XYZ file of C-alpha atoms in Angstrom:
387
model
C 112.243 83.768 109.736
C 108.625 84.962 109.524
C 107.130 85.657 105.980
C 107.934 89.091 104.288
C 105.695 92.368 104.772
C 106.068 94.297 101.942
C 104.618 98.133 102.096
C 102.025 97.908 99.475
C 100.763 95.243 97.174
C 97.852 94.787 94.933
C 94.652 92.738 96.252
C 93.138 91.020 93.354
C 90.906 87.557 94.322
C 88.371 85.559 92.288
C 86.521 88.549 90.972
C 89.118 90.118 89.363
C 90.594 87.049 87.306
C 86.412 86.244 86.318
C 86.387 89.841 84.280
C 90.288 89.802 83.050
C 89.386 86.277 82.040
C 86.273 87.120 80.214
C 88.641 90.253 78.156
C 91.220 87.627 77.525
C 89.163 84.626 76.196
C 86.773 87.529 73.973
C 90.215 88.938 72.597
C 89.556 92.177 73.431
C 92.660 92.593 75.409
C 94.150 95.885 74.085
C 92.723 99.894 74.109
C 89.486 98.543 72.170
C 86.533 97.041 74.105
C 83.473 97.955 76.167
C 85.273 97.312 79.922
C 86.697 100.564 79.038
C 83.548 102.286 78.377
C 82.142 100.144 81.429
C 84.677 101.184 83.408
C 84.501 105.282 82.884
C 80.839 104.629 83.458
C 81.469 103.032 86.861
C 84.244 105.642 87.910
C 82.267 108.374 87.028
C 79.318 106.968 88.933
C 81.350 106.607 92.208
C 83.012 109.745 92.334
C 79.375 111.729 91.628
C 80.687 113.122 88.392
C 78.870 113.197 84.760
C 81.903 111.258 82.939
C 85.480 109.971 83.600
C 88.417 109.582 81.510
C 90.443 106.252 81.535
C 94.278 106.087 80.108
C 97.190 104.403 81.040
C 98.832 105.950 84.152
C 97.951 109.029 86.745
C 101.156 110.733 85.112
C 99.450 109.940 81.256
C 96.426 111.707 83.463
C 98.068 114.849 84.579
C 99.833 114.907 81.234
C 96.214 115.308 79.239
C 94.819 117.578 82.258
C 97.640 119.836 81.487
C 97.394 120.319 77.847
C 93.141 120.366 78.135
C 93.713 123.472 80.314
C 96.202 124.997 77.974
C 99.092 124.881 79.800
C 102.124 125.627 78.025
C 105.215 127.561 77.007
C 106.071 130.599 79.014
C 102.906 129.327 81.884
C 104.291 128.894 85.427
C 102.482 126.417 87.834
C 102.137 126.472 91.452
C 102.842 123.239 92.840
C 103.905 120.972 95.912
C 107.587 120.023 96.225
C 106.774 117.055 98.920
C 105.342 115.202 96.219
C 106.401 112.245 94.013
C 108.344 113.667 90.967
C 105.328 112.454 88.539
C 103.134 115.341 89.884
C 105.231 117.601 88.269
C 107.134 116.682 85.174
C 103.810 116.392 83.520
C 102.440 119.739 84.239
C 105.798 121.490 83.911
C 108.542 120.123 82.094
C 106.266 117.895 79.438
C 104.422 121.124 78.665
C 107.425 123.538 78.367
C 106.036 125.384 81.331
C 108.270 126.241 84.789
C 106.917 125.016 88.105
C 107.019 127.525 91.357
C 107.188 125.039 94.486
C 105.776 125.517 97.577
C 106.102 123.800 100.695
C 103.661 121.637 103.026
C 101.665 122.394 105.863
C 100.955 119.678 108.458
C 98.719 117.570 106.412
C 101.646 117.139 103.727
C 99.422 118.806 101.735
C 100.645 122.321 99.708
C 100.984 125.056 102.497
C 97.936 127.335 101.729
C 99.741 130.097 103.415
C 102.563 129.951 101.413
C 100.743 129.926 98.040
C 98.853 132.979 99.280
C 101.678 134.096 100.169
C 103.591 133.796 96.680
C 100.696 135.294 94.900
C 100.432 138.409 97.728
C 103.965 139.595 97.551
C 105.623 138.101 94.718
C 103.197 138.357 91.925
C 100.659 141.234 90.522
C 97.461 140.748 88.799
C 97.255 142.120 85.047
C 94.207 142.206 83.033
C 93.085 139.639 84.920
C 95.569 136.808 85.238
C 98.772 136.697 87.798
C 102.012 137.631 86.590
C 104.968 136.393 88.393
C 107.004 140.142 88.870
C 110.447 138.644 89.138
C 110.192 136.072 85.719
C 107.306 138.219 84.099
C 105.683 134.421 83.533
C 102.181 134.266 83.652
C 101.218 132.009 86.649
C 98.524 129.997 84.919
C 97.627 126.935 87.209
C 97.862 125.681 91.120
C 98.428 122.166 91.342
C 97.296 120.442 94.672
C 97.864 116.612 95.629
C 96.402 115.031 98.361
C 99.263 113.543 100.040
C 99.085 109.775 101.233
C 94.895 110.376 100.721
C 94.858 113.442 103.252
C 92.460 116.154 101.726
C 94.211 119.326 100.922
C 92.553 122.169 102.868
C 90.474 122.417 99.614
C 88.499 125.403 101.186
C 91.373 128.129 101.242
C 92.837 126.920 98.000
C 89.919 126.878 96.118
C 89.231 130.431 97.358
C 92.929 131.754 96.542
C 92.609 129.609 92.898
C 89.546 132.184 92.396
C 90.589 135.637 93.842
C 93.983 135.388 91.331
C 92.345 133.497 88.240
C 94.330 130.268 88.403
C 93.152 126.392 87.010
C 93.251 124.432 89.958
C 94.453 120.905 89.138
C 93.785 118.369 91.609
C 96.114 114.958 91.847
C 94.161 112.714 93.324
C 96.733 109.838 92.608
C 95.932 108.806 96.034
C 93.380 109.957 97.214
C 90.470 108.012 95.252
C 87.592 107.633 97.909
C 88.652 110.765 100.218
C 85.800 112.784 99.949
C 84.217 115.658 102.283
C 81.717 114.627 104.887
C 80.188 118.245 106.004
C 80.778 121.602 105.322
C 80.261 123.255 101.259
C 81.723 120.612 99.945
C 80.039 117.848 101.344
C 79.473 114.626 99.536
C 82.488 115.639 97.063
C 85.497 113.296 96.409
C 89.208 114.408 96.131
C 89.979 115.281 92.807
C 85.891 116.833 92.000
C 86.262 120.154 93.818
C 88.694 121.937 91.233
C 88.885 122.398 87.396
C 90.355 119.200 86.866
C 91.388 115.785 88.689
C 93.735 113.175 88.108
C 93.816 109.478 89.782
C 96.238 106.304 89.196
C 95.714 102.916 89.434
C 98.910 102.272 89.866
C 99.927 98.586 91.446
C 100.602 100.430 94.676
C 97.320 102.705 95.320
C 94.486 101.629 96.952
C 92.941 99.987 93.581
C 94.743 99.224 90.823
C 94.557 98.281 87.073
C 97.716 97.374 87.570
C 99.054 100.640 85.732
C 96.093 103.184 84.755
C 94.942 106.489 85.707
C 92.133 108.621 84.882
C 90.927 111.914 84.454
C 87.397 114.203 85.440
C 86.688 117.496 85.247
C 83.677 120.602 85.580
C 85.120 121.525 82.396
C 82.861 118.973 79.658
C 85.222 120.255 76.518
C 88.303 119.950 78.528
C 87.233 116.042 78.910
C 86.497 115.360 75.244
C 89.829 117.327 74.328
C 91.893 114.967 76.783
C 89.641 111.822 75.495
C 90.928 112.757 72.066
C 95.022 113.412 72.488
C 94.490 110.084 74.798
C 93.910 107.953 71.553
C 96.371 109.568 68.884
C 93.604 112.723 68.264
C 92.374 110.604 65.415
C 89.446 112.570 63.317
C 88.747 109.627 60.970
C 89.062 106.262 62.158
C 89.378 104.780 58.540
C 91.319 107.230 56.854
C 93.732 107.229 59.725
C 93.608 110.896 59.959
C 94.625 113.173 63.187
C 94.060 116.902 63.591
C 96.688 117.675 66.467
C 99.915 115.555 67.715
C 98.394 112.820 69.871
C 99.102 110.334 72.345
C 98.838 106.596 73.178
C 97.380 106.798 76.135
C 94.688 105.088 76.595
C 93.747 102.511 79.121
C 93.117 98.702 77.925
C 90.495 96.449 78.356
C 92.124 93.944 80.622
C 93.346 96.656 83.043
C 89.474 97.709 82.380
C 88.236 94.736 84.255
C 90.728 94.688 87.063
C 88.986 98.438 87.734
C 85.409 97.331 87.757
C 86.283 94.084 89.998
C 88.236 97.039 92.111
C 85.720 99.584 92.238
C 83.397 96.558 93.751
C 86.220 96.529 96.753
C 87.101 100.054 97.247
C 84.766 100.874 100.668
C 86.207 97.566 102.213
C 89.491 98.254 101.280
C 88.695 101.910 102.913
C 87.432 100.555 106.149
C 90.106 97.681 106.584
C 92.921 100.835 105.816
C 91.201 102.653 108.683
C 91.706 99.203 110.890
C 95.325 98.833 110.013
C 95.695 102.786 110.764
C 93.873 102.879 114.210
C 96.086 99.895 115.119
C 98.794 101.713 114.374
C 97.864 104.537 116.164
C 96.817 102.559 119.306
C 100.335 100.562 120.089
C 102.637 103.462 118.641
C 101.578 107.126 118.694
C 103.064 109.187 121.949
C 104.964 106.210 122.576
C 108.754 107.047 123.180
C 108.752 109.821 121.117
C 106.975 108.401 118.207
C 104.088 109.889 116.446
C 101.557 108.557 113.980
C 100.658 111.550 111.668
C 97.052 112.452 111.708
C 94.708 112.590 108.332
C 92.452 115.078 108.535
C 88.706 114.100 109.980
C 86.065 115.889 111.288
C 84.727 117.017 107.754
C 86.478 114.482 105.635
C 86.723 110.836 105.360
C 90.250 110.339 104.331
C 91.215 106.666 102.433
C 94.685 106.653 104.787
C 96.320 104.843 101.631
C 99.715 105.534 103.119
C 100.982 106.016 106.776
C 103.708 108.092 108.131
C 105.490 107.111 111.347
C 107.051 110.590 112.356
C 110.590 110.314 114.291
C 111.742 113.842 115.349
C 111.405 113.123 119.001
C 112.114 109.214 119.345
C 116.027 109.736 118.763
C 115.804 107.555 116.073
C 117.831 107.871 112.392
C 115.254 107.472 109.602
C 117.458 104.981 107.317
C 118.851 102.934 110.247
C 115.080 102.224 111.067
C 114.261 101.427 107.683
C 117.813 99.339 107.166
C 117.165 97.751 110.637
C 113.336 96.760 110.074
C 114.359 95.086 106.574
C 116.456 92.834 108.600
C 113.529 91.468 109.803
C 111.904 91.408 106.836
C 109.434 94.441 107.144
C 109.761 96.591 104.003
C 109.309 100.484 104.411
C 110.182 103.501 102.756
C 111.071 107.379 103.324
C 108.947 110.017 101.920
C 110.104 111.455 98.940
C 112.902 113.553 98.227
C 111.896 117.153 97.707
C 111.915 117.853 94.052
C 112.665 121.392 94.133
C 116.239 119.756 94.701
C 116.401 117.100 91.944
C 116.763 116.663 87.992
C 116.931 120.679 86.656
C 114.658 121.787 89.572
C 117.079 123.892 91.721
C 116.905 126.477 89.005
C 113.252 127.365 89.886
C 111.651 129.317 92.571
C 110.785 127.882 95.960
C 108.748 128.875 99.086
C 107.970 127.855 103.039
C 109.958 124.528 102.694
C 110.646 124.374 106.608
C 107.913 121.689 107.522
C 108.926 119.957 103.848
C 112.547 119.861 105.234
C 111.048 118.412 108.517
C 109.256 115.466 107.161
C 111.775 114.346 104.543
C 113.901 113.823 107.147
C 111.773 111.905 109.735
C 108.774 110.171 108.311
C 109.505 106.222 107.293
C 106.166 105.073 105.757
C 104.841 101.576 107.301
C 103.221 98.612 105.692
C 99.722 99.238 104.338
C 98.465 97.043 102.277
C 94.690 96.517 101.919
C 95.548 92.998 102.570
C 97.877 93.263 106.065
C 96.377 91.231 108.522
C 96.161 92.373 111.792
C 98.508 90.445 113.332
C 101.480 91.187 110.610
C 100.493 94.901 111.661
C 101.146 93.548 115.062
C 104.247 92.756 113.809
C 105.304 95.619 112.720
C 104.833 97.641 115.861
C 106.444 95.760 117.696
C 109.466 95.528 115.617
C 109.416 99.289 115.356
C 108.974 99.378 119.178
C 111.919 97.057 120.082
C 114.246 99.967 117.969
């Protein structure tokens, strides 16, 4: 039988066990050492912004962006509900806030329409903020994720974020190197554009410290406040003292210097996604029925971190493709399962879910790995075209 392809694995190579070797023989191993420092610095640099914060995981990230913006008790969020669950617990549930869902438009992004939408009909303005009229909530924050590394259509929601006075968070998670190529944003990255961004490093995404996130934001006190709860909101080292309830969230050195080797990698792990994704596109798209879903282009460079074979019109069952191309050892996955209906979700409000419907049902995600060769993508394609 021919070797496994699993969906997505970490690259590391030589230059990543020189640096986590250097941490480990130095002792430095834990949340104290310069590789953290190093490794902000380098982050920061990349994605054009003054200063990054590093912690331990995208969710610790969206956790700390949420309580820098003052999210809390009574808020209500406007979020995504064809997202992976860890997008919202941390702005909702962790917070004591409720989440409002909205659906996706064909990007998999958040459906701009139907956030303007929600805000136009069901909501009224008050002093200056947006009040929910059927909870009385105050609708404090719009949370946007850029889906598989597709750019949100940043331009509308930035402009509805504005006109009703709502933080715009921004998960990045995986999206780190999608950035706009023309247009008012140009030369900005996924997760720069709003108030506040959020990226992982999880062993999946298209670096990783193995786990690890971090955070940036326009906002420099919102930074220092999430730098602070990140390492137990200590106000005197010595004295062990701490001025608010804190968390242990900060990143360690070792994952430190899997990130810097990383960072080195990112534009030729960018470029070889693109490869693997035009391949794709080349020996499957419009054949049979099957579709290979677009990123957005034109004025973006997207990172493609995941892809999405799309089944509607090939006749073929989502779960029998994915129980029938693990057979043959090809590992692949469905896109999540719409959180509006899991955990105590169903209790909260929910908008436009047609197209969210639509690709839960049909989309099995294919290999992508930054280190798929060409000829396991091969592979794959023509398993998928023998179904």
């Amino acid at each position: 039988m021919s070797a496994f392809i699993p969906l997505s694995v970490p690259n590391f190579g030589a230059r990543e066990a020189e640096l986590a070797g250097e941490a480990i023989t130095s002792g430095w191993v834990s949340t104290s050492g310069g590789k953290v420092t190093e490794f902000e610095a380098s982050l920061a640099r990349y994605l054009g912004v003054e200063r990054a914060v590093a912690c331990n995981a995208g969710s610790s990230a969206l956790h700390l962006a949420a309580m820098a913006a003052g999210i809390g008790r009574g808020d209500e969020v406007i979020v995504p509900t064809l997202t992976f669950i860890a997008a919202v617990n941390p702005l909702t549930r962790y917070v004591g806030a409720e989440p409002v869902f909205i659906g996706c438009d064909d990007s998999l992004c958040i459906d701009p329409d139907g956030v303007d939408e929600f805000c136009r009909t069901r909501c009224e303005m008050r002093d200056g903020k947006l009040y929910n009229k059927a909870t009385g909530a105050h609708v404090k924050a719009l949370e946007v994720v850029h889906v598989f590394g597709n750019m949100a259509d940043m331009a509308r929601l930035t402009g509805i974020a504005r006109r009703y006075g709502l933080v715009l968070i921004e998960d990045a998670t995986e999206a780190l190197g999608t950035r706009y190529t023309d247009g008012p944003f140009a030369g900005k990255y996924a997760g720069t554009i709003g108030d506040i961004g959020c990226y992982s490093f999880n062993g999946n995404k298209i670096i990783t410290t193995g786990a690890g996130g971090a955070v940036v934001s326009n906002h420099p006190d919102w930074l220092e406040h999430a730098k602070h709860l990140s390492t137990q909101a200590k106000t005197d080292l010595l004295q062990f003292l701490h001025d608010e309830v804190g968390y242990n969230y900060r990143m360690t050195n070792v994952q430190a210097c899997l990130g810097l080797a990383q960072l080195e990698r990112l534009e030729g792990f960018i470029e070889h996604k693109k490869a693997l994704y035009d391949h794709y596109v080349a020996r499957l798209d419009g054949v049979q029925g099957l579709r290979i879903l677009p990123f957005r282009t034109g004025d973006v460079r997207p990172n493609r971190w995941f892809f999405s074979l799309y089944l509607k019109d090939s006749g073929l069952d989502r779960d029998a493709v994915i129980e029938k191309l693990q057979a043959r050892g090809i590992q692949t996955r469905p896109v999540w399962a719409l959180i509006h209906e899991q955990a105590d979700y169903p209790r909260n409000e929910a908008y436009r879910l047609d197209k969210a419907e639509d690709y839960r049902r049909h989309i099995v995600n294919l290999p992508c790995s930054t280190n798929l060769s060409l000829e396991d993508c091969e592979r794959v394609c023509q398993a998928v075209l023998s179904l």
